Amino acid sequence: MAVSIDGFLELAKGRRSVRNFKGEEIPRELLLKVLEATRWAPSGYNLQPTQLVVVTDLAVRKRLRAACMGQRQIEDAPATVVFVGDRRVADRNLRKMIEHEEKEGAMHPKYRASLHKFVPLAFGTGPVGLGWAWKSTLVPLRRMMTATPELPAIHRRYWLAKQVSLAAMNFMLAAASGGLGTCPMEGFDESRVKKILGIGREKVVVLMMPVGYSAEGKTKRGRFPLEEMVRWV
């Protein structure tokens, strides 16, 4: 079902980063719908590297607050969603994703062949990481002769940050459409967050996202004019 561009524009303009939350709990059904919208975000090669840790336990939120430089929205919001990227996503998800898409009738044989060819090349680092070394050298040299993309094997954390941020934007807009406020946060000690939540070393914590009902009322926020952002060629 299509949503009007004007309606979506109003939703996007009305979204705000909220730092003051009411103590009111989020209905589970509403939060599940927001998480479902997040699941449908795009990702490179459809590998879906984003994982979500939903923290509602107050005792855990208090511990997370200490790992987030004491920022109170972590504790005040009834839930905080931790957006995580999986460094080993190609090994873990490629085969599973292809099988799932084939079952759904959504995988063209030519695209499947290209995935089997390119994804191992793009993500593989070889024994003890030696593949990373030669790829990081080869890409700049190859670029002198022909157009060459960046490889996730070289900049894995950067690649994951892009993918996870796409999912996070879905989450924020879906939450806004449900009357909820969110606050995307980068100010945290990743190693402490991982320890508190039992997140493995192969994962990257990209964002922390307190979510709940805003206690701030209507707030104003501006943006630079469109012409300062857009260049037509």
CSV table of C-alpha atoms in Angstrom, one decimal:
chain,number,residue,atom,x,y,z
A,1,MET,CA,0.0,0.0,0.0
A,2,ALA,CA,1.5,3.3,-1.1
A,3,VAL,CA,2.0,6.1,1.4
A,4,SER,CA,1.6,9.7,0.1
A,5,ILE,CA,4.9,11.6,-0.2
A,6,ASP,CA,3.4,14.5,1.6
A,7,GLY,CA,2.4,12.3,4.6
A,8,PHE,CA,5.9,10.7,4.7
A,9,LEU,CA,7.5,14.2,4.5
A,10,GLU,CA,5.5,15.3,7.5
A,11,LEU,CA,6.6,12.2,9.4
A,12,ALA,CA,10.3,12.7,8.5
A,13,LYS,CA,10.1,16.4,9.5
A,14,GLY,CA,8.3,15.6,12.7
A,15,ARG,CA,10.8,13.1,14.0
A,16,ARG,CA,13.0,14.4,16.8
A,17,SER,CA,15.8,13.0,18.9
A,18,VAL,CA,14.2,12.7,22.4
A,19,ARG,CA,16.2,12.8,25.6
A,20,ASN,CA,13.4,13.1,28.1
A,21,PHE,CA,11.0,10.1,28.3
A,22,LYS,CA,7.9,9.3,30.3
A,23,GLY,CA,8.0,6.2,32.4
A,24,GLU,CA,5.1,4.7,30.5
A,25,GLU,CA,5.7,1.3,29.1
A,26,ILE,CA,5.5,0.6,25.4
A,27,PRO,CA,2.8,-1.9,24.4
A,28,ARG,CA,4.6,-5.0,23.3
A,29,GLU,CA,2.6,-5.2,20.1
A,30,LEU,CA,3.6,-1.7,19.1
A,31,LEU,CA,7.3,-2.4,19.8
A,32,LEU,CA,7.1,-5.6,17.8
A,33,LYS,CA,5.7,-3.7,14.8
A,34,VAL,CA,8.5,-1.2,15.0
A,35,LEU,CA,11.0,-4.1,15.1
A,36,GLU,CA,9.3,-5.7,12.2
A,37,ALA,CA,9.6,-2.5,10.1
A,38,THR,CA,13.3,-2.5,11.0
A,39,ARG,CA,13.7,-6.1,9.7
A,40,TRP,CA,12.7,-4.9,6.2
A,41,ALA,CA,15.6,-2.4,5.8
A,42,PRO,CA,17.8,-3.0,2.8
A,43,SER,CA,21.4,-4.4,3.2
A,44,GLY,CA,24.3,-5.0,1.0
A,45,TYR,CA,23.9,-8.3,-1.0
A,46,ASN,CA,20.8,-8.8,1.3
A,47,LEU,CA,23.1,-10.4,3.9
A,48,GLN,CA,21.1,-8.7,6.7
A,49,PRO,CA,24.0,-8.2,9.2
A,50,THR,CA,21.9,-6.1,11.7
A,51,GLN,CA,21.1,-7.7,15.0
A,52,LEU,CA,19.0,-6.0,17.7
A,53,VAL,CA,19.3,-6.4,21.5
A,54,VAL,CA,16.2,-5.1,23.2
A,55,VAL,CA,16.8,-4.1,26.8
A,56,THR,CA,13.8,-3.5,29.0
A,57,ASP,CA,15.1,-4.7,32.4
A,58,LEU,CA,15.7,-1.6,34.6
A,59,ALA,CA,18.7,-3.1,36.3
A,60,VAL,CA,20.4,-3.8,33.0
A,61,ARG,CA,19.5,-0.3,31.7
A,62,LYS,CA,21.2,1.2,34.8
A,63,ARG,CA,24.4,-0.7,34.0
A,64,LEU,CA,24.2,0.5,30.4
A,65,ARG,CA,23.8,4.1,31.6
A,66,ALA,CA,27.2,3.8,33.2
A,67,ALA,CA,28.7,2.5,29.9
A,68,CYS,CA,27.1,5.5,28.2
A,69,MET,CA,28.8,8.2,30.1
A,70,GLY,CA,25.9,8.6,32.5
A,71,GLN,CA,23.4,9.7,29.9
A,72,ARG,CA,20.0,9.4,31.7
A,73,GLN,CA,17.9,8.6,28.7
A,74,ILE,CA,19.3,5.1,28.7
A,75,GLU,CA,17.7,4.5,32.1
A,76,ASP,CA,14.6,6.7,31.7
A,77,ALA,CA,13.3,5.2,28.5
A,78,PRO,CA,11.4,2.0,29.0
A,79,ALA,CA,13.5,0.3,26.4
A,80,THR,CA,16.8,0.7,24.7
A,81,VAL,CA,17.5,-1.1,21.5
A,82,VAL,CA,21.2,-1.9,20.8
A,83,PHE,CA,22.0,-2.0,17.0
A,84,VAL,CA,24.7,-4.6,16.3
A,85,GLY,CA,26.5,-5.6,13.2
A,86,ASP,CA,28.0,-9.1,12.6
A,87,ARG,CA,31.5,-9.1,11.2
A,88,ARG,CA,31.1,-12.8,10.1
A,89,VAL,CA,27.8,-12.2,8.3
A,90,ALA,CA,29.0,-13.5,5.0
A,91,ASP,CA,30.0,-16.9,6.4
A,92,ARG,CA,26.8,-17.1,8.6
A,93,ASN,CA,24.1,-15.7,6.3
A,94,LEU,CA,25.0,-16.1,2.6
A,95,ARG,CA,23.9,-19.7,2.2
A,96,LYS,CA,20.9,-19.3,4.5
A,97,MET,CA,19.8,-16.1,2.6
A,98,ILE,CA,20.1,-17.8,-0.8
A,99,GLU,CA,18.1,-20.8,0.4
A,100,HIS,CA,15.4,-18.6,1.9
A,101,GLU,CA,15.1,-16.4,-1.2
A,102,GLU,CA,14.9,-19.5,-3.5
A,103,LYS,CA,12.1,-20.9,-1.3
A,104,GLU,CA,10.3,-17.5,-1.7
A,105,GLY,CA,10.9,-17.5,-5.5
A,106,ALA,CA,12.9,-14.3,-5.2
A,107,MET,CA,16.3,-15.5,-6.3
A,108,HIS,CA,17.3,-15.3,-10.0
A,109,PRO,CA,19.9,-18.0,-10.9
A,110,LYS,CA,22.2,-15.4,-12.4
A,111,TYR,CA,22.1,-13.3,-9.3
A,112,ARG,CA,22.7,-16.4,-7.2
A,113,ALA,CA,25.8,-17.2,-9.3
A,114,SER,CA,27.1,-13.6,-8.9
A,115,LEU,CA,26.7,-13.8,-5.1
A,116,HIS,CA,28.6,-17.0,-4.9
A,117,LYS,CA,31.4,-15.4,-6.9
A,118,PHE,CA,31.6,-11.9,-5.5
A,119,VAL,CA,30.7,-12.2,-1.8
A,120,PRO,CA,33.6,-14.5,-0.8
A,121,LEU,CA,35.9,-12.2,-2.7
A,122,ALA,CA,34.5,-9.1,-1.1
A,123,PHE,CA,34.5,-10.5,2.5
A,124,GLY,CA,37.1,-13.2,2.7
A,125,THR,CA,40.3,-12.4,4.6
A,126,GLY,CA,41.9,-15.9,4.3
A,127,PRO,CA,44.0,-17.6,6.9
A,128,VAL,CA,45.1,-15.4,9.8
A,129,GLY,CA,43.8,-12.4,8.0
A,130,LEU,CA,46.4,-12.5,5.2
A,131,GLY,CA,43.6,-11.9,2.6
A,132,TRP,CA,43.0,-8.5,4.1
A,133,ALA,CA,46.6,-7.5,3.4
A,134,TRP,CA,46.7,-8.4,-0.3
A,135,LYS,CA,43.3,-7.0,-0.9
A,136,SER,CA,44.1,-3.7,0.8
A,137,THR,CA,47.1,-3.4,-1.6
A,138,LEU,CA,45.4,-4.7,-4.7
A,139,VAL,CA,42.4,-2.4,-4.6
A,140,PRO,CA,44.3,0.9,-5.0
A,141,LEU,CA,46.5,-0.6,-7.7
A,142,ARG,CA,43.5,-1.9,-9.6
A,143,ARG,CA,41.7,1.4,-9.3
A,144,MET,CA,44.5,3.0,-11.3
A,145,MET,CA,43.3,1.0,-14.3
A,146,THR,CA,39.6,0.5,-13.8
A,147,ALA,CA,36.7,1.3,-11.5
A,148,THR,CA,36.9,-0.8,-8.3
A,149,PRO,CA,34.6,-0.8,-5.3
A,150,GLU,CA,35.7,-0.8,-1.7
A,151,LEU,CA,35.7,-4.3,-0.2
A,152,PRO,CA,34.1,-5.1,3.1
A,153,ALA,CA,37.1,-7.4,3.9
A,154,ILE,CA,39.2,-4.2,4.1
A,155,HIS,CA,36.8,-1.9,5.8
A,156,ARG,CA,34.4,-4.3,7.6
A,157,ARG,CA,33.4,-1.9,10.4
A,158,TYR,CA,32.7,0.9,8.0
A,159,TRP,CA,30.6,-1.5,5.8
A,160,LEU,CA,28.6,-2.7,8.9
A,161,ALA,CA,28.0,0.9,10.1
A,162,LYS,CA,26.3,1.7,6.8
A,163,GLN,CA,24.1,-1.4,6.8
A,164,VAL,CA,23.1,-1.1,10.5
A,165,SER,CA,22.3,2.6,10.1
A,166,LEU,CA,19.9,1.8,7.3
A,167,ALA,CA,18.0,-0.4,9.7
A,168,ALA,CA,18.2,2.2,12.4
A,169,MET,CA,16.5,4.8,10.2
A,170,ASN,CA,13.7,2.4,9.5
A,171,PHE,CA,13.4,1.9,13.3
A,172,MET,CA,13.3,5.6,14.0
A,173,LEU,CA,10.6,6.4,11.4
A,174,ALA,CA,8.5,3.4,12.4
A,175,ALA,CA,8.7,4.5,16.0
A,176,ALA,CA,7.7,8.0,15.1
A,177,SER,CA,4.7,6.8,13.2
A,178,GLY,CA,3.6,4.9,16.3
A,179,GLY,CA,3.9,8.0,18.5
A,180,LEU,CA,7.2,7.0,20.1
A,181,GLY,CA,10.4,9.0,20.5
A,182,THR,CA,13.9,7.8,19.9
A,183,CYS,CA,17.4,9.0,20.5
A,184,PRO,CA,20.2,7.5,18.3
A,185,MET,CA,23.4,7.5,20.4
A,186,GLU,CA,27.1,7.0,19.6
A,187,GLY,CA,28.4,8.1,23.0
A,188,PHE,CA,29.1,4.8,24.7
A,189,ASP,CA,32.0,2.5,25.6
A,190,GLU,CA,31.6,-0.3,23.2
A,191,SER,CA,33.6,-2.9,25.2
A,192,ARG,CA,31.6,-2.2,28.3
A,193,VAL,CA,28.3,-2.5,26.4
A,194,LYS,CA,29.4,-5.8,24.9
A,195,LYS,CA,30.4,-7.1,28.4
A,196,ILE,CA,27.1,-6.1,30.0
A,197,LEU,CA,25.0,-7.7,27.2
A,198,GLY,CA,27.1,-10.7,26.4
A,199,ILE,CA,27.8,-9.5,22.8
A,200,GLY,CA,30.6,-11.5,21.1
A,201,ARG,CA,33.9,-10.1,20.0
A,202,GLU,CA,33.0,-10.7,16.3
A,203,LYS,CA,30.1,-8.2,16.6
A,204,VAL,CA,30.2,-4.4,16.3
A,205,VAL,CA,27.9,-2.1,18.4
A,206,VAL,CA,27.0,0.7,16.0
A,207,LEU,CA,24.2,2.6,17.8
A,208,MET,CA,22.3,2.7,21.1
A,209,MET,CA,18.6,3.7,20.7
A,210,PRO,CA,16.5,4.6,23.7
A,211,VAL,CA,12.8,4.4,22.7
A,212,GLY,CA,9.6,5.5,24.5
A,213,TYR,CA,7.0,8.2,24.9
A,214,SER,CA,8.4,11.7,24.8
A,215,ALA,CA,8.1,13.9,27.8
A,216,GLU,CA,9.4,16.9,25.9
A,217,GLY,CA,6.2,18.1,24.2
A,218,LYS,CA,6.5,19.8,20.8
A,219,THR,CA,10.1,20.9,20.1
A,220,LYS,CA,11.4,22.8,17.1
A,221,ARG,CA,14.4,21.7,15.1
A,222,GLY,CA,15.7,23.3,11.9
A,223,ARG,CA,17.7,22.1,8.9
A,224,PHE,CA,19.9,24.0,6.4
A,225,PRO,CA,18.0,24.9,3.2
A,226,LEU,CA,17.7,22.2,0.6
A,227,GLU,CA,19.9,24.0,-1.9
A,228,GLU,CA,22.9,23.8,0.6
A,229,MET,CA,22.6,20.0,0.5
A,230,VAL,CA,21.7,19.2,-3.2
A,231,ARG,CA,23.9,19.7,-6.3
A,232,TRP,CA,22.3,19.0,-9.7
A,233,VAL,CA,24.6,17.7,-12.4
